[in-house]
XYZ file of C-alpha atoms in Angstrom:
100
model
C -7.626 -15.365 61.794
C -4.773 -17.416 60.357
C -4.425 -17.725 56.575
C -3.230 -20.454 54.213
C -2.882 -20.341 50.416
C -5.000 -22.717 48.363
C -5.593 -23.025 44.628
C -9.005 -21.788 43.409
C -10.115 -25.274 42.332
C -9.506 -26.547 45.863
C -11.571 -23.701 47.343
C -14.376 -24.736 44.980
C -14.056 -28.314 46.280
C -14.525 -27.063 49.849
C -17.651 -25.141 48.825
C -19.092 -28.199 47.067
C -18.545 -30.326 50.178
C -16.060 -32.650 48.501
C -12.939 -31.430 50.338
C -12.734 -31.298 54.137
C -8.989 -31.750 54.650
C -5.765 -30.402 53.208
C -2.465 -32.242 53.233
C 0.880 -30.440 53.285
C 4.477 -31.638 53.249
C 6.373 -30.908 56.438
C 5.380 -30.527 60.046
C 3.233 -27.411 59.833
C 2.255 -25.492 62.924
C -1.470 -25.117 62.496
C -3.850 -24.448 65.369
C -7.372 -25.709 65.711
C -9.980 -22.995 65.302
C -10.663 -20.499 62.523
C -8.532 -20.535 59.378
C -8.990 -18.750 56.073
C -7.961 -20.421 52.833
C -7.209 -17.836 50.146
C -6.311 -17.822 46.464
C -5.608 -14.742 44.365
C -9.294 -13.901 43.961
C -11.257 -16.062 46.397
C -11.299 -17.084 50.032
C -13.228 -19.313 52.403
C -13.231 -19.529 56.190
C -13.131 -22.915 57.898
C -12.939 -24.319 61.412
C -9.938 -26.628 61.844
C -10.908 -29.437 64.216
C -7.961 -31.838 63.801
C -4.278 -31.490 62.935
C -2.243 -34.680 62.737
C 1.183 -35.704 61.541
C 2.134 -38.726 59.482
C 4.462 -39.618 56.619
C 3.887 -39.705 52.881
C 4.005 -43.533 52.929
C 1.366 -43.712 55.675
C -1.275 -41.661 53.862
C -4.466 -43.659 53.310
C -7.285 -43.783 50.808
C -9.452 -42.149 53.496
C -6.983 -39.241 53.635
C -7.249 -38.912 49.856
C -11.059 -38.854 49.870
C -11.107 -36.334 52.741
C -8.798 -34.115 50.648
C -11.200 -34.303 47.691
C -9.420 -36.950 45.595
C -10.903 -40.153 44.184
C -7.936 -42.362 45.057
C -4.751 -42.405 47.090
C -2.770 -42.525 43.828
C -4.426 -39.265 42.687
C -3.479 -37.596 45.967
C 0.093 -38.889 45.827
C 0.541 -37.690 42.237
C -0.745 -34.228 43.147
C 1.533 -34.006 46.191
C 4.499 -35.014 44.005
C 3.603 -32.190 41.621
C 3.635 -29.609 44.442
C 6.581 -31.163 46.297
C 8.912 -32.786 43.710
C 11.404 -33.990 46.348
C 8.792 -35.737 48.517
C 9.770 -39.241 49.655
C 8.037 -42.052 51.552
C 9.420 -40.903 54.906
C 8.717 -37.206 54.312
C 6.689 -35.709 57.163
C 3.126 -34.750 56.295
C 0.584 -32.547 58.052
C -3.095 -33.445 57.651
C -5.446 -30.561 58.471
C -9.126 -31.510 58.848
C -11.832 -28.832 58.858
C -15.444 -27.862 58.281
C -16.487 -24.747 56.342
C -17.949 -21.861 58.329
């Protein structure tokens, strides 16, 4: 099973049903199928059903809600925190999943 790092609070959001996507800067090679998100002391297995590519500027409010955020602005601010050099035309990978 493939693995991807995720902060503990985001794993909790998956468990609560609030988060069913993760958004990463860059064009990530992620396959559909089983994936395990892991933090230092927790993990959760998911089934990735969709991987799509876009740009930072093209992210939508729907993307934000799928990733567990209330608004697109909240998502954008969080992405800027993780990726300080992110720009409007930066490539983005959107990974959509359901927990197993």
